[in-house]
Amino acid sequence: MGQLNEKIKVFYEKTKKGHNLEMACLVRQIFSKLIQTRQLTNPKLLSSALVPQSLVSASHKLYSNAPTPYEIVDPDSQKKIQKDIIDKVNSQIENKQEGRLFAVVHVAGKQFKITDGDVIVIEGYWPPTAGDRITLDKVLLAGGVDFTLIGQPVVQKGLVRVEATVIEKTLSHTKTHFKKKRRKQYMRINFYRIPQTFLRINSIQIVGEVNNPPEVRGLETAIF
Amino acid sequence: MSNKHLFLKAGLINTPLQNGVGRYVCQLQRVVLKFCKNNGSSRGMRDFIESELVNYAKENPGVVVYLKPRRHRTAVIKAEYLNGDAQWISCRNFTQEEISKWMNLLKTQSNNNTGTRLKKLWHTDHPSIQGPWTPYTFRDPKLNLVEFPNTEWSQPADMTNTSQDDLVELFKKQKIEELNKNRAK
């Protein structure tokens, strides 16, 4: 590098002497560039002041989302994160550290967010009678303090076990159904009461492993 | 029109003694069937007593069943519950099926809830497991260090570019293209 510099210097002076102005300008440009590059490659200078002069031009970054060549993108990073999370949930369930669980269940056309010990009321005709113990199978969502299992639309069958007891079957208060048409001498009145079923939620548990579905699915309710 | 239901006492779900947490306990304690031996309005009641009452009593050993014949009066069912409530149903001209239906209802009820309107169909002691939502849930923790007033965080989150911004961007792009061309030369 030093030799080259000296050569250029000599050449520069020669051209100066020869009054070749254009040539001199060009050489000066090259010279200044050379100095710049030298400064950039000099580690001492690099560490001090010259760094923010944008070594990599950020201009094209504004218009493209393509990763720049020096970025290392791991294609499996997302999968690793997912696996870590699922493993954590599974270990929690295995060690029974999941705490209180809650679930969103679909019963008789309505959705309820329930946890252990809740009471929900189901309206309309619904066959189970007082004292019956039932499991609520249509679980749309289940979760603990640290995680949530979201069904698409229903959580994998058999993974979440929601047990409930029917504690009461009554009728609602008397509701009035009143119809009237103005100026038509038309008036009707009806009274009705809706059957109500009270359900006590006994337990919500996660049975088995999360994200480990059986190989054959959809045959849980099939009769052969 | 009756507006009675508008002035009903409104209540929340109230289950006695945590019923159903361990096991289910039938809340009906005593049923008194009052009827007349001759009158036609008690006929359905008499039929029920003849054909179904013994089975009913056998199936529900926890319920005491009394019969109370009384001359020339309407048939009536009176039910008493564990919490002290009493319910009284007039059974004038009821058929046997109607009476058995009412008897079944009384058996599965836990109190006399005629005259109370349920406000909610859900009762819980633990309303939130993951914590209630606040404006800061699911937000960038960077927000904690921001000092206000701050233009970036005071803007709406879904601000779209104005046409002026688009023009400026186009202009910049053009400039850069020109620059690249010059460099290539």
Short mmCIF file of C-alpha atoms in Angstrom, two decimals, chain B:
data_model
loop_
_atom_site.label_atom_id
_atom_site.label_comp_id
_atom_site.label_asym_id
_atom_site.label_seq_id
_atom_site.Cartn_x
_atom_site.Cartn_y
_atom_site.Cartn_z
CA MET B 1 -101.00 -5.76 30.17
CA SER B 2 -99.27 -7.10 33.16
CA ASN B 3 -96.03 -5.44 34.11
CA LYS B 4 -95.58 -7.69 37.11
CA HIS B 5 -92.35 -9.19 35.82
CA LEU B 6 -90.79 -5.74 35.57
CA PHE B 7 -91.14 -5.27 39.29
CA LEU B 8 -89.97 -8.74 40.23
CA LYS B 9 -87.23 -9.06 42.75
CA ALA B 10 -84.01 -9.57 40.81
CA GLY B 11 -81.49 -12.01 42.20
CA LEU B 12 -78.30 -13.88 41.46
CA ILE B 13 -77.73 -17.61 41.44
CA ASN B 14 -77.89 -18.82 45.01
CA THR B 15 -77.28 -22.50 45.52
CA PRO B 16 -77.72 -23.75 49.07
CA LEU B 17 -74.76 -25.28 50.90
CA GLN B 18 -72.48 -25.65 47.86
CA ASN B 19 -74.78 -28.33 46.54
CA GLY B 20 -73.14 -30.57 43.99
CA VAL B 21 -69.55 -29.76 44.90
CA GLY B 22 -69.14 -33.09 46.65
CA ARG B 23 -72.44 -34.83 45.91
CA TYR B 24 -75.93 -33.81 45.02
CA VAL B 25 -78.46 -33.51 47.83
CA CYS B 26 -82.17 -33.36 47.04
CA GLN B 27 -83.47 -30.12 48.53
CA LEU B 28 -87.13 -31.13 48.73
CA GLN B 29 -88.01 -32.29 52.22
CA ARG B 30 -91.77 -32.60 52.45
CA VAL B 31 -94.74 -32.74 50.07
CA VAL B 32 -98.36 -32.48 51.22
CA LEU B 33 -101.04 -33.47 48.70
CA LYS B 34 -104.37 -31.96 49.68
CA PHE B 35 -107.47 -33.20 47.86
CA CYS B 36 -111.16 -33.99 48.07
CA LYS B 37 -112.37 -37.59 47.87
CA ASN B 38 -115.57 -36.75 45.97
CA ASN B 39 -115.12 -33.53 44.03
CA GLY B 40 -114.38 -33.64 40.30
CA SER B 41 -111.68 -30.96 40.49
CA SER B 42 -109.53 -33.37 42.50
CA ARG B 43 -109.93 -36.24 40.09
CA GLY B 44 -106.48 -36.03 38.54
CA MET B 45 -104.95 -35.82 41.99
CA ARG B 46 -106.84 -38.94 43.11
CA ASP B 47 -105.63 -40.78 39.98
CA PHE B 48 -102.06 -39.76 40.71
CA ILE B 49 -102.34 -40.97 44.29
CA GLU B 50 -103.76 -44.30 43.16
CA SER B 51 -101.25 -45.06 40.43
CA GLU B 52 -98.00 -43.13 40.88
CA LEU B 53 -97.61 -41.90 44.43
CA VAL B 54 -96.15 -45.10 45.88
CA ASN B 55 -93.49 -45.24 43.23
CA TYR B 56 -92.72 -41.57 43.74
CA ALA B 57 -92.22 -42.11 47.47
CA LYS B 58 -90.06 -45.17 46.83
CA GLU B 59 -87.87 -43.38 44.32
CA ASN B 60 -87.33 -40.46 46.68
CA PRO B 61 -86.63 -41.83 50.13
CA GLY B 62 -85.45 -38.39 51.25
CA VAL B 63 -88.86 -36.82 50.69
CA VAL B 64 -91.70 -37.16 53.18
CA VAL B 65 -95.09 -37.45 51.45
CA TYR B 66 -98.28 -36.58 53.31
CA LEU B 67 -101.85 -36.99 52.07
CA LYS B 68 -104.49 -34.66 53.43
CA PRO B 69 -108.07 -35.33 52.31
CA ARG B 70 -110.45 -32.47 52.94
CA ARG B 71 -114.05 -32.20 51.89
CA HIS B 72 -115.23 -29.97 49.02
CA ARG B 73 -112.02 -28.08 48.49
CA THR B 74 -109.60 -27.65 45.58
CA ALA B 75 -106.65 -30.00 45.20
CA VAL B 76 -103.33 -28.43 46.27
CA ILE B 77 -99.68 -29.42 46.44
CA LYS B 78 -97.57 -27.89 49.16
CA ALA B 79 -93.82 -28.42 49.07
CA GLU B 80 -91.26 -27.57 51.75
CA TYR B 81 -87.55 -27.23 51.06
CA LEU B 82 -84.40 -27.67 53.08
CA ASN B 83 -83.83 -23.92 53.27
CA GLY B 84 -87.29 -23.34 54.79
CA ASP B 85 -89.07 -22.21 51.65
CA ALA B 86 -92.60 -23.42 51.09
CA GLN B 87 -94.30 -23.55 47.72
CA TRP B 88 -98.00 -23.90 47.13
CA ILE B 89 -99.51 -25.02 43.81
CA SER B 90 -103.20 -25.01 43.09
CA CYS B 91 -104.14 -28.17 41.16
CA ARG B 92 -107.77 -27.48 40.36
CA ASN B 93 -108.90 -29.68 37.44
CA PHE B 94 -105.34 -30.89 36.79
CA THR B 95 -104.88 -34.19 35.01
CA GLN B 96 -102.75 -36.99 36.42
CA GLU B 97 -99.92 -36.22 33.96
CA GLU B 98 -99.91 -32.56 34.91
CA ILE B 99 -99.66 -33.43 38.57
CA SER B 100 -96.84 -35.89 38.04
CA LYS B 101 -95.00 -33.21 36.04
CA TRP B 102 -95.35 -30.68 38.86
CA MET B 103 -94.29 -33.27 41.44
CA ASN B 104 -91.20 -33.95 39.37
CA LEU B 105 -90.41 -30.25 39.12
CA LEU B 106 -90.75 -29.81 42.88
CA LYS B 107 -88.36 -32.71 43.38
CA THR B 108 -85.64 -31.11 41.23
CA GLN B 109 -86.03 -27.57 42.56
CA SER B 110 -84.06 -26.23 45.49
CA ASN B 111 -86.25 -23.37 46.60
CA ASN B 112 -89.37 -21.51 45.74
CA ASN B 113 -88.00 -19.19 43.11
CA THR B 114 -91.26 -17.95 41.69
CA GLY B 115 -91.10 -14.20 41.92
CA THR B 116 -87.32 -13.80 41.52
CA ARG B 117 -85.73 -12.96 38.24
CA LEU B 118 -82.19 -14.19 37.60
CA LYS B 119 -79.86 -11.35 36.63
CA LYS B 120 -77.10 -13.60 35.37
CA LEU B 121 -76.92 -17.16 34.13
CA TRP B 122 -73.44 -17.63 35.56
CA HIS B 123 -71.91 -17.56 39.02
CA THR B 124 -68.22 -17.79 39.80
CA ASP B 125 -65.94 -17.20 42.77
CA HIS B 126 -62.93 -16.78 40.46
CA PRO B 127 -63.87 -14.28 37.77
CA SER B 128 -60.41 -14.17 36.21
CA ILE B 129 -57.61 -16.72 36.10
CA GLN B 130 -55.08 -14.96 33.85
CA GLY B 131 -55.82 -11.56 35.37
CA PRO B 132 -58.32 -8.98 34.19
CA TRP B 133 -57.57 -7.08 31.02
CA THR B 134 -55.99 -3.66 31.37
CA PRO B 135 -54.98 -1.18 28.67
CA TYR B 136 -51.38 -2.36 29.19
CA THR B 137 -51.89 -6.09 28.65
CA PHE B 138 -50.29 -7.38 25.45
CA ARG B 139 -48.54 -4.02 24.89
CA ASP B 140 -44.89 -3.45 24.13
CA PRO B 141 -42.88 -3.13 27.37
CA LYS B 142 -41.00 -0.31 25.64
CA LEU B 143 -43.98 1.83 26.62
CA ASN B 144 -42.78 1.85 30.23
CA LEU B 145 -39.74 3.94 29.33
CA VAL B 146 -41.45 6.39 27.00
CA GLU B 147 -41.66 9.98 28.12
CA PHE B 148 -44.71 11.91 27.16
CA PRO B 149 -45.56 14.02 25.22
CA ASN B 150 -44.30 11.76 22.47
CA THR B 151 -45.31 12.11 18.85
CA GLU B 152 -44.74 8.49 17.90
CA TRP B 153 -46.94 7.00 20.64
CA SER B 154 -49.55 9.71 20.44
CA GLN B 155 -50.41 8.84 16.85
CA PRO B 156 -53.19 6.42 16.01
CA ALA B 157 -51.81 2.89 15.60
CA ASP B 158 -53.29 2.40 12.15
CA MET B 159 -52.14 5.65 10.54
CA THR B 160 -51.98 5.25 6.77
CA ASN B 161 -49.67 7.27 4.53
CA THR B 162 -51.06 10.50 3.19
CA SER B 163 -50.78 11.16 -0.53
CA GLN B 164 -48.10 13.70 0.26
CA ASP B 165 -46.06 11.03 2.02
CA ASP B 166 -46.44 8.78 -1.01
CA LEU B 167 -45.20 11.53 -3.27
CA VAL B 168 -42.20 12.21 -1.06
CA GLU B 169 -41.38 8.55 -1.03
CA LEU B 170 -41.66 8.33 -4.80
CA PHE B 171 -39.37 11.32 -5.13
CA LYS B 172 -36.79 9.79 -2.82
CA LYS B 173 -36.93 6.53 -4.68
CA GLN B 174 -36.38 8.34 -7.95
CA LYS B 175 -33.40 10.17 -6.50
CA ILE B 176 -31.82 6.96 -5.32
CA GLU B 177 -32.36 5.33 -8.68
CA GLU B 178 -30.66 8.26 -10.37
CA LEU B 179 -27.81 8.02 -7.93
CA ASN B 180 -27.40 4.32 -8.61
CA LYS B 181 -27.39 4.97 -12.34
CA ASN B 182 -24.67 7.58 -11.93
CA ARG B 183 -22.66 5.19 -9.85
CA ALA B 184 -23.00 2.50 -12.47
CA LYS B 185 -21.59 4.93 -15.04
#
